[in-house]
CSV table of C-alpha atoms in Angstrom, one decimal:
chain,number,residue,atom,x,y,z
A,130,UNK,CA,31.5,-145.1,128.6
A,131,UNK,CA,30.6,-141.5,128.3
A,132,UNK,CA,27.4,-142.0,126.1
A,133,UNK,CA,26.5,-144.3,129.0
A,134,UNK,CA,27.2,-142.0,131.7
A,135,UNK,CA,24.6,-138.9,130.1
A,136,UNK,CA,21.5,-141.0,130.3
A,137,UNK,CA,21.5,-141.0,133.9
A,138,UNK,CA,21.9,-137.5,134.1
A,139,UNK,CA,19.3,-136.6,131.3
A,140,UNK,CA,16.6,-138.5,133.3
A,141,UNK,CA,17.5,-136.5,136.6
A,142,UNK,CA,16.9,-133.7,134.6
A,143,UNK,CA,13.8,-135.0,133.6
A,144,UNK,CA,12.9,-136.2,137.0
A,145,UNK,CA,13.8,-132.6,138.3
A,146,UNK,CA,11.9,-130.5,135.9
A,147,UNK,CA,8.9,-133.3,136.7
A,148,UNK,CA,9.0,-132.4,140.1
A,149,UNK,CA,9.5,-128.2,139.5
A,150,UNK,CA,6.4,-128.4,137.5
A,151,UNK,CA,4.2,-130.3,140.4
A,152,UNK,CA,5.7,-128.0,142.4
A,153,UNK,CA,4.1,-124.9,140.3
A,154,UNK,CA,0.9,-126.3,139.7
A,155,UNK,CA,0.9,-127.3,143.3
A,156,UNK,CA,1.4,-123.4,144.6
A,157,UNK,CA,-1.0,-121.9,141.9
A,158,UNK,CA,-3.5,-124.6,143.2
A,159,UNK,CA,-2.7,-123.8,146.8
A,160,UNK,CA,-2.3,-119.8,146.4
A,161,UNK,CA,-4.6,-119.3,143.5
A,162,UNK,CA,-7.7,-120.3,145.7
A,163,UNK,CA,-6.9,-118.4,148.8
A,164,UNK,CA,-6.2,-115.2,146.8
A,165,UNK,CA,-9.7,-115.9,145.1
A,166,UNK,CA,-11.3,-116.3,148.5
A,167,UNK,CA,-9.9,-112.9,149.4
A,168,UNK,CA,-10.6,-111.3,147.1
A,169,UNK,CA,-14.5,-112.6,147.3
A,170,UNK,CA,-14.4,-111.8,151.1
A,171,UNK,CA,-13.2,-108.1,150.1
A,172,UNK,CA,-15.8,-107.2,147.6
A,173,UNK,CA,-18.6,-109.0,149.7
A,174,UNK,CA,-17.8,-106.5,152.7
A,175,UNK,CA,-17.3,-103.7,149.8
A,176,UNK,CA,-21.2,-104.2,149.1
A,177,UNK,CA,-22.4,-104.7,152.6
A,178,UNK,CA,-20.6,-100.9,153.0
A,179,UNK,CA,-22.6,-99.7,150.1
A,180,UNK,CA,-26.1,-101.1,151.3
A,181,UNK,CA,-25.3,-100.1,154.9
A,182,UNK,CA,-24.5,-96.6,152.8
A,183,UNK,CA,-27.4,-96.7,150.9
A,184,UNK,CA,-30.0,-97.5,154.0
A,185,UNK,CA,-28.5,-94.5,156.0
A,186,UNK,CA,-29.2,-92.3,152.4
A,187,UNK,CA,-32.7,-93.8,152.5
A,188,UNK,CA,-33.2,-92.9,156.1
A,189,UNK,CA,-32.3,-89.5,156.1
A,190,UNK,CA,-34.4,-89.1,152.7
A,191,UNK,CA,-37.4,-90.8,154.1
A,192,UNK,CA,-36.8,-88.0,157.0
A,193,UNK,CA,-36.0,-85.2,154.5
A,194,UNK,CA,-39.6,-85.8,152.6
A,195,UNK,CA,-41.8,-86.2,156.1
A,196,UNK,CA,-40.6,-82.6,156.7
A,197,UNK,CA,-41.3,-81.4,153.5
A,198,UNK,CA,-45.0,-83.0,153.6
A,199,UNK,CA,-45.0,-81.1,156.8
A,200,UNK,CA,-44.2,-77.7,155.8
A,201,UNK,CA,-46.4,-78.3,152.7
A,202,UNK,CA,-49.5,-78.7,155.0
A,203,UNK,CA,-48.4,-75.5,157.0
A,204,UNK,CA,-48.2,-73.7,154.0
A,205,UNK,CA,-51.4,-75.0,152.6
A,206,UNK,CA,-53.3,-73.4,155.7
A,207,UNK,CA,-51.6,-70.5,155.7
A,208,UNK,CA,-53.0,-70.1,151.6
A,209,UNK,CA,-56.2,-71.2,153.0
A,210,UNK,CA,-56.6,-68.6,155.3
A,211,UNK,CA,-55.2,-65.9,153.7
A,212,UNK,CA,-57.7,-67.1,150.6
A,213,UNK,CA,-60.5,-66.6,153.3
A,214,UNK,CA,-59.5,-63.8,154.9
A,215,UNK,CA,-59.3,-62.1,150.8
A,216,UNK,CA,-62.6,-63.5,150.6
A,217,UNK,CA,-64.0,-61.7,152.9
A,218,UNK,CA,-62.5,-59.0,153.1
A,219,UNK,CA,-64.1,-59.0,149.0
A,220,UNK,CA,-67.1,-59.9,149.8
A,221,UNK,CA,-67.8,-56.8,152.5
A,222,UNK,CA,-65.5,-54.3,150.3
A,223,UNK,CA,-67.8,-51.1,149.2
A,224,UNK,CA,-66.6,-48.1,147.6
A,225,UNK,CA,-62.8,-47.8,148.4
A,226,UNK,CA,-62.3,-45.6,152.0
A,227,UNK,CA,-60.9,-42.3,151.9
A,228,UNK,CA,-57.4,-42.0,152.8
A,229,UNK,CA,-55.7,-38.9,154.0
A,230,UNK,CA,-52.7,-38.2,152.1
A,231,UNK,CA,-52.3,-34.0,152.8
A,232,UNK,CA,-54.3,-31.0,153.4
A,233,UNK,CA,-57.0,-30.4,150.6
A,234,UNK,CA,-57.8,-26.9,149.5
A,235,UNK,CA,-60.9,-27.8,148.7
A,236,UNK,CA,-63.4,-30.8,147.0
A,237,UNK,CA,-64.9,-31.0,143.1
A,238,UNK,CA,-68.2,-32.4,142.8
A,239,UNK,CA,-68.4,-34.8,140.0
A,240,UNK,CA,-71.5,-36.3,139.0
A,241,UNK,CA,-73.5,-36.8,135.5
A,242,UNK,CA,-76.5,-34.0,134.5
A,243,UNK,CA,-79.7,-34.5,136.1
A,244,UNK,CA,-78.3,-36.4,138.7
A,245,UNK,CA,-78.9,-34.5,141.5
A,246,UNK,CA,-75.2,-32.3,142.0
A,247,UNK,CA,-77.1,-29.4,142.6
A,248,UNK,CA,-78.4,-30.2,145.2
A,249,UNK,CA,-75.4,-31.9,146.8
A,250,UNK,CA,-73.2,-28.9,145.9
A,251,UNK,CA,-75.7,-26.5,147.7
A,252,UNK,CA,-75.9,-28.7,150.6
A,253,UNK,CA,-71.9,-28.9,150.8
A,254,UNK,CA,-72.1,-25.3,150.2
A,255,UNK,CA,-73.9,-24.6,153.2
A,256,UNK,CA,-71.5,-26.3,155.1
A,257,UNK,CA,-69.0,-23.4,154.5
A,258,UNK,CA,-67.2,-24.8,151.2
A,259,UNK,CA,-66.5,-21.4,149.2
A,260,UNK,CA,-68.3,-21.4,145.6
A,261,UNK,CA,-66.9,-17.7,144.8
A,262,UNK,CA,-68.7,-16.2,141.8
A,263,UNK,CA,-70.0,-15.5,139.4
A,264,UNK,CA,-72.3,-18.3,139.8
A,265,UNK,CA,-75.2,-19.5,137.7
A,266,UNK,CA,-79.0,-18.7,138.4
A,267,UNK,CA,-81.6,-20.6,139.5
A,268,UNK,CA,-83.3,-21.5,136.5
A,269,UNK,CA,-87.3,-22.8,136.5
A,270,UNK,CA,-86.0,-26.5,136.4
A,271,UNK,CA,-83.7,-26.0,138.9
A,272,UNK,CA,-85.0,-23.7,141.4
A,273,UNK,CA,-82.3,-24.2,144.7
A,274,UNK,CA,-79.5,-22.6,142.1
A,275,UNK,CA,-76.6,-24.9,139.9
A,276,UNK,CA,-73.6,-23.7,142.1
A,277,UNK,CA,-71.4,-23.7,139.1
A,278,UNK,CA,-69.0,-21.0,138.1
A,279,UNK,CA,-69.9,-19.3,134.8
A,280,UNK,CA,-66.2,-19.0,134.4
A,281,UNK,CA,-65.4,-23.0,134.6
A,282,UNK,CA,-68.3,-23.9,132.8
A,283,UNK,CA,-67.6,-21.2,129.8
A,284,UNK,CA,-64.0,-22.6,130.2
A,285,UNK,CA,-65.2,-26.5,129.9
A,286,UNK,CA,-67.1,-25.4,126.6
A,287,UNK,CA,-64.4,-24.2,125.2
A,288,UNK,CA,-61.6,-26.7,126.2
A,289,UNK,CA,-64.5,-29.7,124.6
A,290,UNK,CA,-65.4,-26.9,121.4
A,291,UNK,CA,-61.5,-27.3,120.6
A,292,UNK,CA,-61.9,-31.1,120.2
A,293,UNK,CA,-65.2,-30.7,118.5
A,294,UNK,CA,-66.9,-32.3,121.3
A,295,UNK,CA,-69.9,-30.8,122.9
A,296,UNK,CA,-71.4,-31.8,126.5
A,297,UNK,CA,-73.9,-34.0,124.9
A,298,UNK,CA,-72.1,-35.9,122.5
A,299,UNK,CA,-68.7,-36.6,121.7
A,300,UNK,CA,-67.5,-36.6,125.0
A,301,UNK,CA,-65.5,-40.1,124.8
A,302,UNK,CA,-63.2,-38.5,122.3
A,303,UNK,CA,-62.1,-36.0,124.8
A,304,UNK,CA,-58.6,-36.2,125.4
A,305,UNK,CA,-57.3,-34.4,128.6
A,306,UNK,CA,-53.6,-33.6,127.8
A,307,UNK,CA,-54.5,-32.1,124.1
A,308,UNK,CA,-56.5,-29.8,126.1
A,309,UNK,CA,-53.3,-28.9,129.0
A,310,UNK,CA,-51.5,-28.2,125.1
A,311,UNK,CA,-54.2,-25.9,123.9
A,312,UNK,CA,-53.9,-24.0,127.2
A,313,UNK,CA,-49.7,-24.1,126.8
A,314,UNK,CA,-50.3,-23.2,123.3
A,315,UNK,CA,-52.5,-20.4,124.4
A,316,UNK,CA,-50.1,-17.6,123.2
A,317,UNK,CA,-52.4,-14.7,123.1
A,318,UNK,CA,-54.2,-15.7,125.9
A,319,UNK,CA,-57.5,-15.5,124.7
A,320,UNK,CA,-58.7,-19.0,124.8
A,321,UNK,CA,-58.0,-19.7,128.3
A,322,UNK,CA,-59.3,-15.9,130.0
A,323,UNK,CA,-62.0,-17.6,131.6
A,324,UNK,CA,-60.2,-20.3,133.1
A,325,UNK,CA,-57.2,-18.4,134.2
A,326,UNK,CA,-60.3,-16.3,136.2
A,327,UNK,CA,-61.5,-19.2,137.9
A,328,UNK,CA,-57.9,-20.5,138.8
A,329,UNK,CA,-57.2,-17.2,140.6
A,330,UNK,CA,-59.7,-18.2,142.8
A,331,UNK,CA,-59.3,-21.8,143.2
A,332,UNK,CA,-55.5,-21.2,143.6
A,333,UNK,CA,-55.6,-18.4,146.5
A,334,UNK,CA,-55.7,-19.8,150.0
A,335,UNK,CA,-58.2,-17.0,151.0
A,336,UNK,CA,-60.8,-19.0,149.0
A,337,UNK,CA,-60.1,-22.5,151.1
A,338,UNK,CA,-61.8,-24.8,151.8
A,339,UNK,CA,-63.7,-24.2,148.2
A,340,UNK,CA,-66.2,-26.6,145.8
A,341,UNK,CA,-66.2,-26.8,142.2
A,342,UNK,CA,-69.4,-28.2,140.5
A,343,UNK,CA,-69.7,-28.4,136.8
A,344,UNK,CA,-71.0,-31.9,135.2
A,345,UNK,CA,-68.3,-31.1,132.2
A,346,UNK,CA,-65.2,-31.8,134.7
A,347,UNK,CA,-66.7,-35.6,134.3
A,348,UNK,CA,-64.7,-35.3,131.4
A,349,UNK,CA,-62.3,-32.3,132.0
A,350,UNK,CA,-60.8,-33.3,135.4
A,351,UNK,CA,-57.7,-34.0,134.2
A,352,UNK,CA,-56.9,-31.3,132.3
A,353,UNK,CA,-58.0,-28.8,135.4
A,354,UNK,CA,-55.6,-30.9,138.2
A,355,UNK,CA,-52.1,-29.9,136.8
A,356,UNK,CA,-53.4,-26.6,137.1
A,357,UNK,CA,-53.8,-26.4,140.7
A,358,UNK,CA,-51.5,-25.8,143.2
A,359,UNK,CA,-53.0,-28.5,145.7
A,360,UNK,CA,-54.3,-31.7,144.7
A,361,UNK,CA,-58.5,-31.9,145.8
A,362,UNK,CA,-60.9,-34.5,147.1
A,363,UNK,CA,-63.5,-35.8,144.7
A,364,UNK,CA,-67.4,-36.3,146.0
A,365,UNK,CA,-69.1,-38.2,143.4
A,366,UNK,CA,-72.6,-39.0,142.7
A,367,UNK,CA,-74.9,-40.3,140.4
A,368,UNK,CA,-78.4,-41.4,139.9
A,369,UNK,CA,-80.5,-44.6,138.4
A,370,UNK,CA,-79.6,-43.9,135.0
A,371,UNK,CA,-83.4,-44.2,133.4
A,372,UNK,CA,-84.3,-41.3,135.7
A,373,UNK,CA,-81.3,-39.1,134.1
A,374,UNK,CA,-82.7,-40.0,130.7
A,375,UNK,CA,-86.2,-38.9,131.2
A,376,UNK,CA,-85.3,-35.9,132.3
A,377,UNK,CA,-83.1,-35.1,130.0
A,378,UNK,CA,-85.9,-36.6,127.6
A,379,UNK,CA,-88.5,-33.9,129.1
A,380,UNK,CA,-86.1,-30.7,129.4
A,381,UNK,CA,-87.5,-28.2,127.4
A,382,UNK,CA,-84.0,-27.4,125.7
A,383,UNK,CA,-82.6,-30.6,124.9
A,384,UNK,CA,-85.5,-33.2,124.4
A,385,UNK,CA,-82.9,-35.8,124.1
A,386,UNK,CA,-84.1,-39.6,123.0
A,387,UNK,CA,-84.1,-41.6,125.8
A,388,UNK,CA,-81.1,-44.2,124.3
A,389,UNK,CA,-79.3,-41.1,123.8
A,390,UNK,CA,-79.9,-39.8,127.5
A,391,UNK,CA,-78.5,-43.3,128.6
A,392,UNK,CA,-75.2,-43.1,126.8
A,393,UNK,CA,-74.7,-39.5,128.0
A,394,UNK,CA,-75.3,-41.6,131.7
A,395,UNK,CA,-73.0,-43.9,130.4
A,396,UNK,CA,-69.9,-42.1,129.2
A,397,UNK,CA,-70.3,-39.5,132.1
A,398,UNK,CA,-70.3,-41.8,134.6
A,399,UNK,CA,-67.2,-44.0,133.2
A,400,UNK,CA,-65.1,-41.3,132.8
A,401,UNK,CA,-65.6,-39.5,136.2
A,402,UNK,CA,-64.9,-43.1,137.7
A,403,UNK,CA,-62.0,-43.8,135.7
A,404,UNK,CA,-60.7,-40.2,136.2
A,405,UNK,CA,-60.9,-40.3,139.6
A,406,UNK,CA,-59.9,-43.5,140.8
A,407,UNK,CA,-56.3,-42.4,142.0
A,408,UNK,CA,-57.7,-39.8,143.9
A,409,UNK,CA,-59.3,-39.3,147.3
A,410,UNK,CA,-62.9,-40.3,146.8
A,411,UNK,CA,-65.9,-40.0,148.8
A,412,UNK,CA,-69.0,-42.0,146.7
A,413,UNK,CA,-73.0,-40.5,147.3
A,414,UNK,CA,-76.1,-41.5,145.0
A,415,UNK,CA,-78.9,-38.9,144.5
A,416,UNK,CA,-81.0,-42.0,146.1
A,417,UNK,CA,-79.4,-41.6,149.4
A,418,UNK,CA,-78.8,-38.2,149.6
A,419,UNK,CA,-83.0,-38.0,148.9
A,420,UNK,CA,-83.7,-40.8,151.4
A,421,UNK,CA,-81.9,-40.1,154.1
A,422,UNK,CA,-80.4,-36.7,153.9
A,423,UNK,CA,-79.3,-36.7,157.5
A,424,UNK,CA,-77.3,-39.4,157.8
A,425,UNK,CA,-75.9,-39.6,154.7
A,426,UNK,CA,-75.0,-35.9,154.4
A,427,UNK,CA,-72.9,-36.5,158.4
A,428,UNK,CA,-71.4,-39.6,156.6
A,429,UNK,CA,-69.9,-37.1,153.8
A,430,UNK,CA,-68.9,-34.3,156.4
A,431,UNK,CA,-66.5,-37.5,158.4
A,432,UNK,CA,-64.9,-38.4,154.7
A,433,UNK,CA,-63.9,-35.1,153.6
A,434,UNK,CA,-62.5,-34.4,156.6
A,435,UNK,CA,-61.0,-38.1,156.2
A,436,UNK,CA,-59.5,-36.7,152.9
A,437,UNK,CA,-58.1,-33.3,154.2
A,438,UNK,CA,-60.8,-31.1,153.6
A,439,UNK,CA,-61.4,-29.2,156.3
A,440,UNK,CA,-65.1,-28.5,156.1
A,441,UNK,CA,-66.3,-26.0,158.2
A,442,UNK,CA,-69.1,-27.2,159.9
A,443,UNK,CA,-71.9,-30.2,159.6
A,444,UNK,CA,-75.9,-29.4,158.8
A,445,UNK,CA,-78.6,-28.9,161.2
A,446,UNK,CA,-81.4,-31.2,160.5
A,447,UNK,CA,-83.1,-27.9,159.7
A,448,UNK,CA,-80.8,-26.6,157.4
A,449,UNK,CA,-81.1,-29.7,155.5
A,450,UNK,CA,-84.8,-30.0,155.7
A,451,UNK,CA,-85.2,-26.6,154.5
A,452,UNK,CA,-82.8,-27.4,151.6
A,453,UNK,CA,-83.9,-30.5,150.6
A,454,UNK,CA,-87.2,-31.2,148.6
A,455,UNK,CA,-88.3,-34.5,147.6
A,456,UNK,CA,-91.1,-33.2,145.3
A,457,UNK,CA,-88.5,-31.3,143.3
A,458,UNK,CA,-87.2,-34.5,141.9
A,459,UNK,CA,-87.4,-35.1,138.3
A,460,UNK,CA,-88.5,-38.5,138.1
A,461,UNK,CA,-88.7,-41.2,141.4
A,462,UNK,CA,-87.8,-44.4,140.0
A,463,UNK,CA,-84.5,-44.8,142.3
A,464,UNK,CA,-86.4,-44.6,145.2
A,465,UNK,CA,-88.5,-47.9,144.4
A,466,UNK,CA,-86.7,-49.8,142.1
A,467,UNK,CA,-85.8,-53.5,142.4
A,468,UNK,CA,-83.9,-54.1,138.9
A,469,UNK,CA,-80.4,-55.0,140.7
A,470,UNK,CA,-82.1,-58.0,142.7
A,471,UNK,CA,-82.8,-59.7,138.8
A,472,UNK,CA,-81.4,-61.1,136.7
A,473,UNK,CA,-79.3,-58.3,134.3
A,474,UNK,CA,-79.1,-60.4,131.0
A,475,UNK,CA,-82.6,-60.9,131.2
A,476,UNK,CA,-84.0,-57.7,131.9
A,477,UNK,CA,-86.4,-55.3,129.9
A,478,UNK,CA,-86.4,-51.5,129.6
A,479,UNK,CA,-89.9,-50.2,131.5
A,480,UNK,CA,-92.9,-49.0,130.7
A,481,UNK,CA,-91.7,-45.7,130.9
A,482,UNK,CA,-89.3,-46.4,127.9
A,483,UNK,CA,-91.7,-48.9,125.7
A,484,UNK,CA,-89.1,-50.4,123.3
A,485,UNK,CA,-88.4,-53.4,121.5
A,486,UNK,CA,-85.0,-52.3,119.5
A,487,UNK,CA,-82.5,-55.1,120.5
A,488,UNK,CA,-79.9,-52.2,120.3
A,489,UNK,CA,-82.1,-50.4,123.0
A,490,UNK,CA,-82.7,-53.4,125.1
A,491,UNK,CA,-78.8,-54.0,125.0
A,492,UNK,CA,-77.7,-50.9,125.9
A,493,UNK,CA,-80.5,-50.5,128.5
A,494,UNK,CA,-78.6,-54.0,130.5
A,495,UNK,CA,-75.4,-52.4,130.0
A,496,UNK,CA,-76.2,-49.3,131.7
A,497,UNK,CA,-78.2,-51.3,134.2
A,498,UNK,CA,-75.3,-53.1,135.1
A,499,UNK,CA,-72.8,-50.5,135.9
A,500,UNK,CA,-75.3,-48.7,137.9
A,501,UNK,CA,-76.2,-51.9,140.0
A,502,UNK,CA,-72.0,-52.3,140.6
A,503,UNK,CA,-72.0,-48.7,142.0
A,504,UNK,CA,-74.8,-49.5,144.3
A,505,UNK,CA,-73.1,-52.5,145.5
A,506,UNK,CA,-69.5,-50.7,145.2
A,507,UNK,CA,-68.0,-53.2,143.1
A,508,UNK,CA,-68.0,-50.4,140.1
A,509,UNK,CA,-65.1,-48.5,142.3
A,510,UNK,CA,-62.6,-51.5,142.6
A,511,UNK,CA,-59.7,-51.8,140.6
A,512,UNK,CA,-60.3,-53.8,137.8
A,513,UNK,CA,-63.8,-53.2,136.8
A,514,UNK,CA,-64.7,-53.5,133.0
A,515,UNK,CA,-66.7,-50.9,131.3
A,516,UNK,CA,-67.8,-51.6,128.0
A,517,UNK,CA,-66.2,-50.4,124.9
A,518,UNK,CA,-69.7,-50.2,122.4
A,519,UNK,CA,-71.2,-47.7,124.6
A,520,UNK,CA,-70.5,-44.2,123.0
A,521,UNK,CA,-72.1,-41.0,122.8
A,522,UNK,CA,-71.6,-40.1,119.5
């Protein structure tokens, strides 16, 4: 009877873990889905955030770069005008201006021989700039007077003579603080007596406002300044560079070749530029000075004042008519040449120089183009190249 009795019991059992198991699959069906469905519905509102996100990003970029583009085109016309204004103010610029800095004591002439300082020195001089003395004399080929101190000019030798460098060849080797040491070094006090004569005078305030004119400070300057007790203004001057070589060519003493008269020009001229630059500087030419005395000579007068120097007094046109001779020019050629409106690479040497030497023809452009960049002023800005194969050696 018992045996009988557990079969119905087993198949409740059955019947019951049947109906459990529906149950289950029932629920996971049932539940299974909706979580799904959630879970779909979250991340689907998850990316909607993220593109709503990423549009606002895009927005504020798309903002962000039009006001970038913006200040770029500002920008860009500010650098085009300040490029114009530079432009200009390049294209008009001349000889740089003179700018006061301090009271001068006085001014040095600087300028290559045969270019025409005498006469500017005694011009300046008879506006009431102090020479003191000894001077040099008039000499046939230079009958107005040098107005240079046979003291500096003995002293210039000497400081060059130490170097073995003479005023017409070597100067490019001249160096200006060996010289300050050979002056330091000076124990016995021999071999600067001459300049130490010409310092008491340029140093005492009795002899303000003064001028100093030797062609040999070209290439001494810097060895005189540190031995001032003021710092002076520079007048510089120079001359077409074939008519400085023709007369040096004629001269009775020197009878130099022409070539050799045009790197004389050469080297002078560099080195007073280059030795100058940081100083103030008032720029003549023998040219102007010859044409139009007047005018030019008032125009000095306003600059060296502009510099410190307090020049006594401007010229009468008489004084300067009296002073200034045209026929005592040695050689006219700056007062009719046209080489700078050429072409300077293709240019010649003229009949006055009959050559064919390529070396002659070379160094003949050469010089020819640093004179035509002093004309037009560009030879006084920063930056100009001089060339390095032009020696006077």
């Amino acid at each position: 009877m018992q045996r009988l009795s557990s079969g119905p019991r087993l198949v409740h059992i059955l019947i019951a873990t049947l109906v459990i198991g529906y149950v289950l699959i029932a629920y996971k069906v049932l539940f299974h889905d909706d979580l799904a469905a959630s879970s779909t519905a979250d991340t689907s509102a998850a990316l909607k955030m993220q593109v709503s996100d990423c549009r606002k990003t895009t927005i504020q970029q798309s903002q962000e770069l039009k006001t970038a583009r913006q200040s770029l085109s500002e920008l860009q016309l500010q650098l085009d005008d300040t490029a114009k204004k530079l432009a200009e103010a390049t294209a008009s610029a001349v000889a740089p201006k003179p700018v006061a800095s301090a009271i001068r004591p006085g001014v040095i002439v600087l300028g290559m021989h045969r270019s025409g300082t005498s006469a500017l020195g005694g011009l300046i001089n008879k506006m009431g700039l102090k020479t003191g003395g000894p001077l040099i004399q008039a000499a046939e080929d230079n009958e107005k007077g040098f107005f240079e101190r046979i003291d500096v000019v003995l002293q210039d030798d000497y400081l060059m003579q130490k170097q073995g460098v003479h005023y017409s060849h070597n100067t490019y080797r001249y160096d200006a603080l060996v010289g300050i040491k050979h002056i330091l070094n000076d124990d016995g006090g021999k071999f600067f007596k001459e300049g130490q004569r010409g310092l008491a005078f340029l140093n005492n305030p009795e002899s303000y406002p003064w001028m100093l004119k030797d062609p040999r400070l070209c290439i001494t300057l810097r060895t005189w300044l540190p031995l001032l007790n003021f710092v002076p203004a520079v007048l510089f001057t120079y001359r077409h560079p074939m008519d400085v070589a023709l007369s040096m060519n004629k001269r009775e003493f020197e009878r130099f070749a022409v070539n050799k008269g045009l790197r004389l020009w050469y080297v002078y001229n560099k080195r007073a530029i280059l030795q100058s630059h940081d100083l103030c500087r008032v720029v003549t030419s023998h040219r102007k000075v010859m044409q139009q005395p007047h005018e030019e000579l008032a125009r000095i007068f306003d600059e060296l004042h502009g510099c410190g120097v307090d020049v006594p007094h401007q010229l009468t046109d008489q004084e300067v008519s009296s002073f200034i001779d045209i026929k005592l020019q040695h050689g006219r050629s700056t007062l009719k040449d046209h080489t700078c409106d050429e072409d300077l690479t293709q240019i010649v040497p003229p009949a006055s120089w009959p050559t064919t030497d390529p070396q002659h023809i070379r160094l003949y452009r050469e010089a020819m183009r640093v004179y035509c960049a002093m004309e037009d002023g560009r030879a006084f800005l920063p930056g100009f190249q001089f060339a390095e194969f032009v020696k006077d050696d």
